[in-house]
Amino acid sequence: MEKFVKINFLGAAGVVTGSKFLIETSEKNILIDCGMFQGLKALRELNWEDLPIDVSSIDVVLLTHGHLDHVGYLPRLLKQGFKGKIKGTAPTLAIAEIILKDSAKIHEEEANKANKEKYTKHSPALPFYTIKDAENTIKQFEVELEDKWVQLSEHIAFRFQYNGHIIGATFIELDINEKRFVFSGDIGRKNDYLLSDPKKPEWADVLFIESTYGNKLHPVENIEDVLTEIILETIHKKGNLIIPSFAVERLQTLMFILWKLYQKNRIPNIPIFVDSPMGNNVLDVFKRFPKWHKLSSEDYTAMCNHVNIIQSYKETWETIDDKRSKIIIAGSGMVTGGRVLTYLQQLIDEPSTTVLLVGYQAEGTRGRQLQEGAHEIRFFGKYYPVKATIKNIESLSAHADQKDLLDWVSDIKNVPEHVYLIHGEPASLDAFRVKLKAVYNWNATIPKLTDVSKVLV
């Protein structure tokens, strides 16, 4: 009798975020990633809907890495009846724990603020999930080693393979009845400041590959030169440089580069404030898992000692009131929430302020609005005029660009039966589809949300 694997595209299909792929087999049902949608309101509203599947039938969740758009939906999955294990590498689960707790705290705080200040049409506004929900989720975490095959059932095994991008990140090889399904997760870049180069898959019968930058090449720019120039200009203007930053990886990379620039005497000893409680916790993950990155313990300590790590909201306000020129690195990277909003509320209408965007800005986020030249942005229920200079460094992205993506699949010895392009906006997905056909003569499919595919195994 013919056996099929059923693939449910529950997220990151036709869009960048919300990564969720359910693989249904006769032996096990496996969910690859379980992320939240971010960006456009129509997408964010999908987070509140139950998944269109029987969640209680999922046996296990495998996580490629710890970012919110890959793990942020997990507490909702439990509420809908999931009872299995959530597996990832040790640093991935450490990052996921930090992100879920932080996210839950923000959800609770925002619901309380909205109810208190009455800028919500919901009565009452409820958190997406609570700290208790996050803690219950973390109890189901189970660490697996990188590069080791794990048997899930008689004919199903998987392994995690190092993938750069962020600490702990992997791609997943899933063997079902001797057919190999490869899930790229988010692919990192070569010659990263902190991480080793990604490994590459050597065989893929069914390939799921991210296409965030499927239509772009990262600019070839000297990041140290660009940053130096922006910092010296900020000092000249007697202003502040605000860098909205993702707490995982980008923050640590920025700290490292700024420390190196000071060491090389390229920038003066300008005060650097890091205001991201989550980012501080991620620094501890770097300390706990030295084999997963390139920083020596001496460099790690020196880098941490070079910056001022803000511990409390009171210190946030003291930093804003500090009249010196300074660099402020604060979450979140797409300006969707977090501490950076407090700084922007006070400083975005000052011409002496520079806001530096340092990563992918999804459609519908405030970061994208700033990148595209918005004259005002809205948060905390009000509009704030943008008088600050907005700058953008794309080459600090932790995502592979089109050239890197093509290189990542270059060791695959066979022609995959199915190639699914995921994690991209429509223009990016289509450009990468055309490029894969031109370079490798592979036919790729661009699934849409809630699509279902069947693969013979």
Short mmCIF file of C-alpha atoms in Angstrom, two decimals:
data_model
loop_
_atom_site.label_atom_id
_atom_site.label_comp_id
_atom_site.label_asym_id
_atom_site.label_seq_id
_atom_site.Cartn_x
_atom_site.Cartn_y
_atom_site.Cartn_z
CA MET A 1 0.00 0.00 0.00
CA GLU A 2 1.26 3.48 -0.84
CA LYS A 3 2.21 5.60 2.14
CA PHE A 4 1.97 9.37 2.18
CA VAL A 5 3.32 12.10 4.40
CA LYS A 6 0.92 15.02 4.78
CA ILE A 7 2.50 18.47 5.11
CA ASN A 8 0.44 21.28 6.67
CA PHE A 9 1.78 24.80 6.07
CA LEU A 10 0.53 26.58 9.20
CA GLY A 11 2.92 29.57 9.10
CA ALA A 12 5.84 31.20 7.26
CA ALA A 13 4.09 30.33 3.96
CA GLY A 14 3.85 33.38 1.68
CA VAL A 15 5.03 35.44 4.68
CA VAL A 16 8.27 35.65 6.68
CA THR A 17 7.04 34.94 10.20
CA GLY A 18 4.91 32.43 12.16
CA SER A 19 7.00 29.36 11.31
CA LYS A 20 4.92 26.14 11.75
CA PHE A 21 5.01 23.00 9.59
CA LEU A 22 3.06 19.93 10.64
CA ILE A 23 4.29 16.63 9.19
CA GLU A 24 1.66 13.89 9.58
CA THR A 25 2.77 10.28 9.13
CA SER A 26 1.33 6.87 9.98
CA GLU A 27 3.78 6.63 12.92
CA LYS A 28 4.20 10.14 14.37
CA ASN A 29 2.90 13.67 13.86
CA ILE A 30 5.78 16.14 14.05
CA LEU A 31 5.56 19.94 14.25
CA ILE A 32 8.64 21.74 12.97
CA ASP A 33 8.85 25.11 14.78
CA CYS A 34 5.97 26.87 16.47
CA GLY A 35 6.35 30.60 15.97
CA MET A 36 4.24 33.72 16.21
CA PHE A 37 3.24 35.90 13.29
CA GLN A 38 4.71 39.41 13.43
CA GLY A 39 4.20 42.53 11.32
CA LEU A 40 0.92 43.32 9.55
CA LYS A 41 -2.17 43.47 11.75
CA ALA A 42 -4.00 40.86 9.66
CA LEU A 43 -1.13 38.45 10.37
CA ARG A 44 -0.89 39.30 14.07
CA GLU A 45 -4.61 38.61 14.42
CA LEU A 46 -4.02 35.06 13.17
CA ASN A 47 -2.06 34.43 16.37
CA TRP A 48 -5.33 34.60 18.32
CA GLU A 49 -7.01 31.90 16.23
CA ASP A 50 -6.69 28.22 17.14
CA LEU A 51 -4.75 26.15 14.63
CA PRO A 52 -6.92 24.43 11.99
CA ILE A 53 -5.69 20.97 13.04
CA ASP A 54 -6.13 18.53 15.94
CA VAL A 55 -3.33 19.86 18.16
CA SER A 56 -3.66 16.97 20.64
CA SER A 57 -2.55 14.57 17.87
CA ILE A 58 0.91 16.22 17.59
CA ASP A 59 3.51 13.91 19.16
CA VAL A 60 6.57 16.15 19.24
CA VAL A 61 7.79 19.66 18.35
CA LEU A 62 11.27 20.11 16.86
CA LEU A 63 12.74 23.63 17.02
CA THR A 64 15.28 24.93 14.52
CA HIS A 65 16.20 27.87 16.79
CA GLY A 66 14.92 30.14 19.56
CA HIS A 67 13.59 33.28 17.80
CA LEU A 68 10.04 34.42 18.61
CA ASP A 69 8.75 33.74 15.10
CA HIS A 70 9.89 30.11 15.57
CA VAL A 71 8.94 29.46 19.24
CA GLY A 72 6.53 32.22 20.34
CA TYR A 73 3.31 30.24 19.73
CA LEU A 74 4.29 27.28 21.95
CA PRO A 75 2.24 28.31 25.04
CA ARG A 76 -0.87 28.61 22.83
CA LEU A 77 -0.14 25.13 21.45
CA LEU A 78 -0.28 23.73 24.98
CA LYS A 79 -3.57 25.52 25.63
CA GLN A 80 -4.97 23.82 22.53
CA GLY A 81 -4.07 20.36 23.87
CA PHE A 82 -0.43 19.59 22.97
CA LYS A 83 1.13 17.27 25.57
CA GLY A 84 4.36 16.05 23.93
CA LYS A 85 8.03 17.00 24.20
CA ILE A 86 9.57 20.14 22.67
CA LYS A 87 13.06 19.30 21.43
CA GLY A 88 15.99 21.52 20.45
CA THR A 89 19.69 21.99 21.08
CA ALA A 90 20.69 23.18 24.56
CA PRO A 91 21.32 26.83 23.54
CA THR A 92 18.10 26.88 21.47
CA LEU A 93 16.02 25.83 24.46
CA ALA A 94 17.90 28.29 26.71
CA ILE A 95 17.09 31.10 24.23
CA ALA A 96 13.49 29.90 23.84
CA GLU A 97 13.04 29.97 27.62
CA ILE A 98 14.30 33.58 27.79
CA ILE A 99 12.15 34.66 24.84
CA LEU A 100 8.95 32.99 26.09
CA LYS A 101 9.30 34.44 29.60
CA ASP A 102 10.11 37.90 28.24
CA SER A 103 7.29 37.73 25.71
CA ALA A 104 4.79 36.63 28.39
CA LYS A 105 5.89 39.48 30.67
CA ILE A 106 5.40 41.99 27.82
CA HIS A 107 1.96 40.51 27.00
CA GLU A 108 0.90 40.84 30.65
CA GLU A 109 2.27 44.39 30.96
CA GLU A 110 0.65 45.55 27.70
CA ALA A 111 -2.74 44.10 28.66
CA ASN A 112 -2.54 45.85 32.06
CA LYS A 113 -1.47 49.16 30.48
CA ALA A 114 -4.22 48.98 27.84
CA ASN A 115 -6.85 48.28 30.51
CA LYS A 116 -5.57 51.02 32.81
CA GLU A 117 -5.24 53.69 30.11
CA LYS A 118 -8.32 52.44 28.21
CA TYR A 119 -6.72 52.54 24.73
CA THR A 120 -8.21 49.14 23.82
CA LYS A 121 -11.48 48.09 22.29
CA HIS A 122 -11.30 44.78 24.19
CA SER A 123 -12.88 44.72 27.59
CA PRO A 124 -10.77 43.61 29.30
CA ALA A 125 -7.63 43.24 27.12
CA LEU A 126 -6.10 39.82 27.79
CA PRO A 127 -2.45 38.80 27.50
CA PHE A 128 -1.67 36.50 24.57
CA TYR A 129 -0.24 34.19 27.23
CA THR A 130 0.95 34.59 30.81
CA ILE A 131 4.24 33.94 32.59
CA LYS A 132 2.59 30.84 34.11
CA ASP A 133 1.73 29.60 30.59
CA ALA A 134 5.36 30.13 29.54
CA GLU A 135 6.65 28.24 32.60
CA ASN A 136 4.33 25.29 31.86
CA THR A 137 5.66 25.20 28.28
CA ILE A 138 9.31 25.19 29.41
CA LYS A 139 8.62 22.06 31.51
CA GLN A 140 8.14 20.15 28.24
CA PHE A 141 11.57 21.10 26.84
CA GLU A 142 14.01 18.28 26.10
CA VAL A 143 17.60 18.85 24.96
CA GLU A 144 19.05 16.87 22.04
CA LEU A 145 22.66 16.95 20.84
CA GLU A 146 23.69 18.55 17.59
CA ASP A 147 24.79 16.15 14.80
CA LYS A 148 23.28 13.04 16.45
CA TRP A 149 20.48 10.96 14.94
CA VAL A 150 17.50 10.53 17.27
CA GLN A 151 14.99 7.75 16.60
CA LEU A 152 11.37 8.92 17.02
CA SER A 153 9.73 5.68 15.89
CA GLU A 154 10.53 2.59 13.81
CA HIS A 155 10.88 4.44 10.47
CA ILE A 156 11.41 8.04 11.61
CA ALA A 157 14.61 9.68 12.86
CA PHE A 158 15.95 13.25 12.92
CA ARG A 159 19.08 15.22 13.65
CA PHE A 160 19.97 18.85 14.28
CA GLN A 161 22.83 20.34 12.19
CA TYR A 162 24.71 23.58 12.98
CA ASN A 163 23.37 26.50 10.94
CA GLY A 164 24.93 29.77 12.18
CA HIS A 165 22.25 32.54 12.33
CA ILE A 166 21.97 32.68 16.15
CA ILE A 167 23.50 30.68 18.98
CA GLY A 168 22.07 27.15 19.00
CA ALA A 169 20.43 27.43 15.56
CA THR A 170 20.22 24.35 13.35
CA PHE A 171 18.65 22.95 10.25
CA ILE A 172 16.72 19.72 10.71
CA GLU A 173 17.13 16.50 8.77
CA LEU A 174 14.08 14.26 9.19
CA ASP A 175 14.23 10.76 7.71
CA ILE A 176 10.82 9.13 7.09
CA ASN A 177 10.84 5.68 5.46
CA GLU A 178 14.30 6.42 4.03
CA LYS A 179 13.20 9.71 2.50
CA ARG A 180 15.00 12.80 3.78
CA PHE A 181 13.04 15.94 4.60
CA VAL A 182 15.32 18.96 5.22
CA PHE A 183 14.04 22.06 7.04
CA SER A 184 16.47 24.93 6.67
CA GLY A 185 15.23 27.01 9.62
CA ASP A 186 16.97 30.37 9.27
CA ILE A 187 20.33 30.07 7.56
CA GLY A 188 23.25 32.11 8.89
CA ARG A 189 26.10 33.74 7.00
CA LYS A 190 29.74 32.97 6.46
CA ASN A 191 32.49 34.92 8.25
CA ASP A 192 30.19 36.00 11.06
CA TYR A 193 31.80 37.93 13.93
CA LEU A 194 30.58 35.49 16.58
CA LEU A 195 29.47 32.27 14.87
CA SER A 196 31.05 29.59 12.69
CA ASP A 197 29.89 29.06 9.10
CA PRO A 198 26.67 27.06 8.63
CA LYS A 199 26.94 23.37 7.75
CA LYS A 200 25.29 22.31 4.49
CA PRO A 201 22.90 19.46 3.75
CA GLU A 202 24.20 16.73 1.41
CA TRP A 203 20.93 15.06 0.50
CA ALA A 204 17.33 16.27 0.39
CA ASP A 205 14.35 14.45 -1.10
CA VAL A 206 12.02 17.16 0.23
CA LEU A 207 13.55 20.57 0.92
CA PHE A 208 11.97 23.43 2.87
CA ILE A 209 14.18 26.48 2.43
CA GLU A 210 13.89 29.99 3.84
CA SER A 211 13.84 32.84 1.33
CA THR A 212 13.82 35.97 3.50
CA TYR A 213 16.48 37.56 1.27
CA GLY A 214 15.72 35.40 -1.78
CA ASN A 215 15.75 38.47 -4.04
CA LYS A 216 18.64 40.40 -2.46
CA LEU A 217 22.37 40.47 -2.00
CA HIS A 218 23.63 42.07 1.20
CA PRO A 219 25.61 45.21 0.36
CA VAL A 220 29.36 44.79 0.47
CA GLU A 221 30.16 47.47 3.01
CA ASN A 222 32.70 47.72 5.75
CA ILE A 223 30.50 47.68 8.85
CA GLU A 224 33.28 49.06 11.04
CA ASP A 225 33.76 52.06 8.71
CA VAL A 226 30.02 52.74 8.51
CA LEU A 227 29.52 52.50 12.28
CA THR A 228 32.55 54.67 12.98
CA GLU A 229 31.23 57.40 10.69
CA ILE A 230 27.73 57.32 12.26
CA ILE A 231 29.17 57.45 15.80
CA LEU A 232 31.53 60.35 15.05
CA GLU A 233 28.65 62.23 13.39
CA THR A 234 26.45 61.61 16.48
CA ILE A 235 29.16 63.03 18.75
CA HIS A 236 29.58 66.02 16.42
CA LYS A 237 25.79 66.68 16.62
CA LYS A 238 25.93 66.24 20.45
CA GLY A 239 23.11 63.76 19.96
CA ASN A 240 22.17 60.19 20.72
CA LEU A 241 22.51 57.10 18.57
CA ILE A 242 19.60 54.72 19.19
CA ILE A 243 19.97 51.20 17.81
CA PRO A 244 16.80 49.10 18.04
CA SER A 245 18.23 45.60 18.27
CA PHE A 246 17.16 41.99 18.37
CA ALA A 247 18.21 40.70 21.78
CA VAL A 248 19.59 37.47 20.38
CA GLU A 249 22.87 37.65 18.45
CA ARG A 250 22.54 41.16 16.94
CA LEU A 251 22.94 42.78 20.35
CA GLN A 252 26.01 40.69 21.19
CA THR A 253 27.50 41.32 17.72
CA LEU A 254 27.02 45.09 18.10
CA MET A 255 28.63 45.02 21.55
CA PHE A 256 31.58 43.10 20.11
CA ILE A 257 32.08 45.47 17.13
CA LEU A 258 31.76 48.62 19.29
CA TRP A 259 34.28 47.23 21.77
CA LYS A 260 36.67 46.37 18.90
CA LEU A 261 36.31 49.90 17.43
CA TYR A 262 37.21 51.42 20.80
CA GLN A 263 40.16 49.04 21.16
CA LYS A 264 41.47 50.07 17.74
CA ASN A 265 41.12 53.77 18.72
CA ARG A 266 38.64 54.32 15.91
CA ILE A 267 35.98 55.75 18.23
CA PRO A 268 36.36 57.61 21.55
CA ASN A 269 35.08 56.16 24.79
CA ILE A 270 31.48 57.20 24.13
CA PRO A 271 29.09 55.76 26.78
CA ILE A 272 27.24 52.68 25.50
CA PHE A 273 24.03 51.66 27.23
CA VAL A 274 22.46 48.26 26.62
CA ASP A 275 18.81 48.31 27.66
CA SER A 276 17.40 44.89 26.97
CA PRO A 277 16.69 42.61 29.93
CA MET A 278 16.37 39.76 27.46
CA GLY A 279 19.67 40.67 25.80
CA ASN A 280 21.43 40.45 29.18
CA ASN A 281 20.04 36.95 29.67
CA VAL A 282 21.22 35.97 26.20
CA LEU A 283 24.74 37.11 27.16
CA ASP A 284 24.58 34.47 29.89
CA VAL A 285 23.75 31.85 27.24
CA PHE A 286 26.98 32.81 25.43
CA LYS A 287 28.82 32.31 28.69
CA ARG A 288 27.18 28.92 29.31
CA PHE A 289 27.79 27.50 25.81
CA PRO A 290 31.31 28.56 24.72
CA LYS A 291 31.57 25.78 22.10
CA TRP A 292 28.67 27.31 20.16
CA HIS A 293 30.46 30.59 19.32
CA LYS A 294 33.89 32.08 18.56
CA LEU A 295 34.30 34.49 21.51
CA SER A 296 37.07 33.67 23.98
CA SER A 297 36.16 34.06 27.66
CA GLU A 298 38.64 37.00 27.90
CA ASP A 299 36.99 38.83 24.98
CA TYR A 300 33.55 38.06 26.38
CA THR A 301 34.43 39.61 29.77
CA ALA A 302 36.15 42.67 28.25
CA MET A 303 33.22 43.28 25.89
CA CYS A 304 30.68 43.10 28.75
CA ASN A 305 32.77 45.41 30.92
CA HIS A 306 32.91 48.00 28.11
CA VAL A 307 29.15 48.67 28.14
CA ASN A 308 26.66 49.85 30.76
CA ILE A 309 24.00 47.21 31.20
CA ILE A 310 20.73 48.76 32.34
CA GLN A 311 18.96 46.73 34.98
CA SER A 312 15.82 48.73 35.79
CA TYR A 313 13.21 51.03 34.28
CA LYS A 314 14.49 53.76 36.62
CA GLU A 315 17.91 53.48 34.91
CA THR A 316 16.20 53.78 31.50
CA TRP A 317 14.92 57.24 32.53
CA GLU A 318 18.30 58.20 34.02
CA THR A 319 19.88 57.32 30.66
CA ILE A 320 17.35 59.47 28.78
CA ASP A 321 18.07 62.38 31.15
CA ASP A 322 21.86 61.94 30.75
CA LYS A 323 22.92 64.90 28.59
CA ARG A 324 26.05 63.28 27.13
CA SER A 325 26.24 61.96 23.58
CA LYS A 326 25.75 58.22 23.86
CA ILE A 327 24.88 54.98 22.11
CA ILE A 328 21.72 53.23 23.27
CA ILE A 329 21.07 49.66 22.15
CA ALA A 330 17.57 48.56 23.12
CA GLY A 331 14.99 45.93 22.15
CA SER A 332 13.14 45.32 19.91
CA GLY A 333 14.84 45.02 16.52
CA MET A 334 11.77 45.85 14.40
CA VAL A 335 10.59 48.53 16.88
CA THR A 336 7.48 46.44 17.59
CA GLY A 337 7.69 46.88 21.38
CA GLY A 338 10.16 46.74 24.23
CA ARG A 339 12.39 49.35 25.85
CA VAL A 340 13.37 51.12 22.61
CA LEU A 341 9.91 52.73 22.44
CA THR A 342 10.57 54.67 25.65
CA TYR A 343 13.74 56.18 24.13
CA LEU A 344 12.02 56.97 20.83
CA GLN A 345 9.09 58.57 22.66
CA GLN A 346 11.53 61.06 24.20
CA LEU A 347 14.14 61.43 21.46
CA ILE A 348 12.74 60.69 17.97
CA ASP A 349 11.58 64.28 17.51
CA GLU A 350 15.14 65.62 18.09
CA PRO A 351 17.15 66.38 14.89
CA SER A 352 20.34 65.49 16.81
CA THR A 353 19.10 61.89 17.27
CA THR A 354 20.12 59.13 14.85
CA VAL A 355 18.18 55.85 14.72
CA LEU A 356 20.15 52.99 13.21
CA LEU A 357 18.21 49.96 11.93
CA VAL A 358 20.40 46.85 11.84
CA GLY A 359 18.35 43.93 10.56
CA TYR A 360 15.36 42.68 8.64
CA GLN A 361 12.31 44.93 9.06
CA ALA A 362 9.13 42.94 8.35
CA GLU A 363 6.20 44.45 6.50
CA GLY A 364 3.83 46.26 8.86
CA THR A 365 6.42 46.93 11.61
CA ARG A 366 7.45 50.38 12.86
CA GLY A 367 11.00 49.53 11.79
CA ARG A 368 9.83 49.12 8.19
CA GLN A 369 7.91 52.43 8.41
CA LEU A 370 11.07 54.23 9.61
CA GLN A 371 13.15 52.49 6.93
CA GLU A 372 10.70 53.74 4.28
CA GLY A 373 10.85 57.34 5.50
CA ALA A 374 7.67 57.72 7.62
CA HIS A 375 7.26 61.30 8.90
CA GLU A 376 5.58 60.03 12.09
CA ILE A 377 5.16 56.76 13.94
CA ARG A 378 2.45 55.63 16.32
CA PHE A 379 2.86 53.81 19.62
CA PHE A 380 1.36 53.96 23.12
CA GLY A 381 -1.81 55.20 21.39
CA LYS A 382 -0.20 58.44 20.02
CA TYR A 383 1.67 59.75 16.97
CA TYR A 384 5.27 60.97 17.35
CA PRO A 385 6.91 63.13 14.64
CA VAL A 386 10.14 61.69 13.19
CA LYS A 387 12.79 64.45 13.21
CA ALA A 388 15.68 62.05 13.84
CA THR A 389 18.01 60.86 11.08
CA ILE A 390 17.18 57.26 10.12
CA LYS A 391 20.06 55.03 8.97
CA ASN A 392 20.11 51.40 7.94
CA ILE A 393 22.87 48.76 7.89
CA GLU A 394 21.62 45.71 6.03
CA SER A 395 24.94 43.91 6.05
CA LEU A 396 24.57 43.20 9.79
CA SER A 397 21.69 40.85 8.97
CA ALA A 398 21.98 37.36 10.46
CA HIS A 399 20.16 35.91 7.41
CA ALA A 400 21.74 34.40 4.34
CA ASP A 401 21.21 36.46 1.18
CA GLN A 402 20.40 34.99 -2.25
CA LYS A 403 24.04 34.07 -2.97
CA ASP A 404 24.42 32.42 0.47
CA LEU A 405 21.16 30.47 -0.01
CA LEU A 406 22.33 29.14 -3.37
CA ASP A 407 25.65 28.18 -1.80
CA TRP A 408 23.91 26.46 1.14
CA VAL A 409 22.19 23.96 -1.21
CA SER A 410 25.28 23.49 -3.40
CA ASP A 411 26.41 20.25 -1.70
CA ILE A 412 23.06 18.47 -2.20
CA LYS A 413 23.99 15.49 -4.38
CA ASN A 414 20.51 14.63 -5.69
CA VAL A 415 17.73 16.61 -7.33
CA PRO A 416 15.05 17.08 -4.64
CA GLU A 417 11.59 15.72 -5.55
CA HIS A 418 9.97 18.70 -3.84
CA VAL A 419 11.36 22.13 -2.97
CA TYR A 420 9.16 24.40 -0.85
CA LEU A 421 10.13 28.07 -0.52
CA ILE A 422 9.12 29.45 2.88
CA HIS A 423 9.85 32.46 5.12
CA GLY A 424 9.65 35.19 2.54
CA GLU A 425 7.53 37.99 1.20
CA PRO A 426 6.01 37.27 -2.27
CA ALA A 427 8.61 39.18 -4.38
CA SER A 428 11.48 37.50 -2.56
CA LEU A 429 9.96 34.01 -2.85
CA ASP A 430 9.30 34.37 -6.57
CA ALA A 431 12.75 35.76 -7.36
CA PHE A 432 14.37 32.85 -5.52
CA ARG A 433 12.11 30.34 -7.30
CA VAL A 434 13.30 31.69 -10.68
CA LYS A 435 16.94 31.70 -9.52
CA LEU A 436 16.83 28.07 -8.30
CA LYS A 437 15.46 27.03 -11.69
CA ALA A 438 18.17 28.98 -13.52
CA VAL A 439 21.09 27.76 -11.39
CA TYR A 440 20.13 24.16 -10.51
CA ASN A 441 17.13 23.48 -12.77
CA TRP A 442 15.07 22.69 -9.65
CA ASN A 443 11.33 23.29 -9.67
CA ALA A 444 10.21 25.00 -6.48
CA THR A 445 6.73 25.50 -5.04
CA ILE A 446 5.59 28.54 -3.06
CA PRO A 447 2.98 27.29 -0.58
CA LYS A 448 0.34 29.58 0.92
CA LEU A 449 -0.90 29.64 4.50
CA THR A 450 -3.00 26.55 5.40
CA ASP A 451 -1.97 24.73 2.19
CA VAL A 452 -1.65 20.95 2.51
CA SER A 453 0.73 18.84 0.39
CA LYS A 454 1.11 15.07 0.15
CA VAL A 455 4.44 13.36 -0.45
CA LEU A 456 4.82 9.67 -1.25
CA VAL A 457 7.27 7.86 1.10
#
